[in-house]
Amino acid sequence: MHLCGIMSLEILTAIYRILYLCGG
């Protein structure tokens, strides 16, 4: 398993949630 891939995926998910909450 690629930790970097998982880390980046979690970061992207966190950013998406923040943008969704702020923009939604």
XYZ file of C-alpha atoms in Angstrom:
24
model
C 0.000 0.000 0.000
C 1.207 3.475 -0.822
C 1.085 5.710 2.246
C 1.674 8.796 0.116
C -1.342 7.945 -2.026
C -3.528 7.417 1.031
C -2.248 10.627 2.634
C -2.924 12.677 -0.506
C -6.366 11.092 -0.839
C -7.239 11.994 2.753
C -5.956 15.544 2.201
C -8.026 15.926 -0.968
C -11.075 14.577 0.848
C -10.543 17.027 3.721
C -10.170 19.959 1.299
C -13.285 18.839 -0.590
C -15.277 18.709 2.656
C -14.060 22.185 3.688
C -14.929 23.653 0.285
C -18.312 21.916 0.366
C -19.119 23.247 3.845
C -17.910 26.774 3.025
C -19.478 26.889 -0.421
C -22.588 24.862 0.339
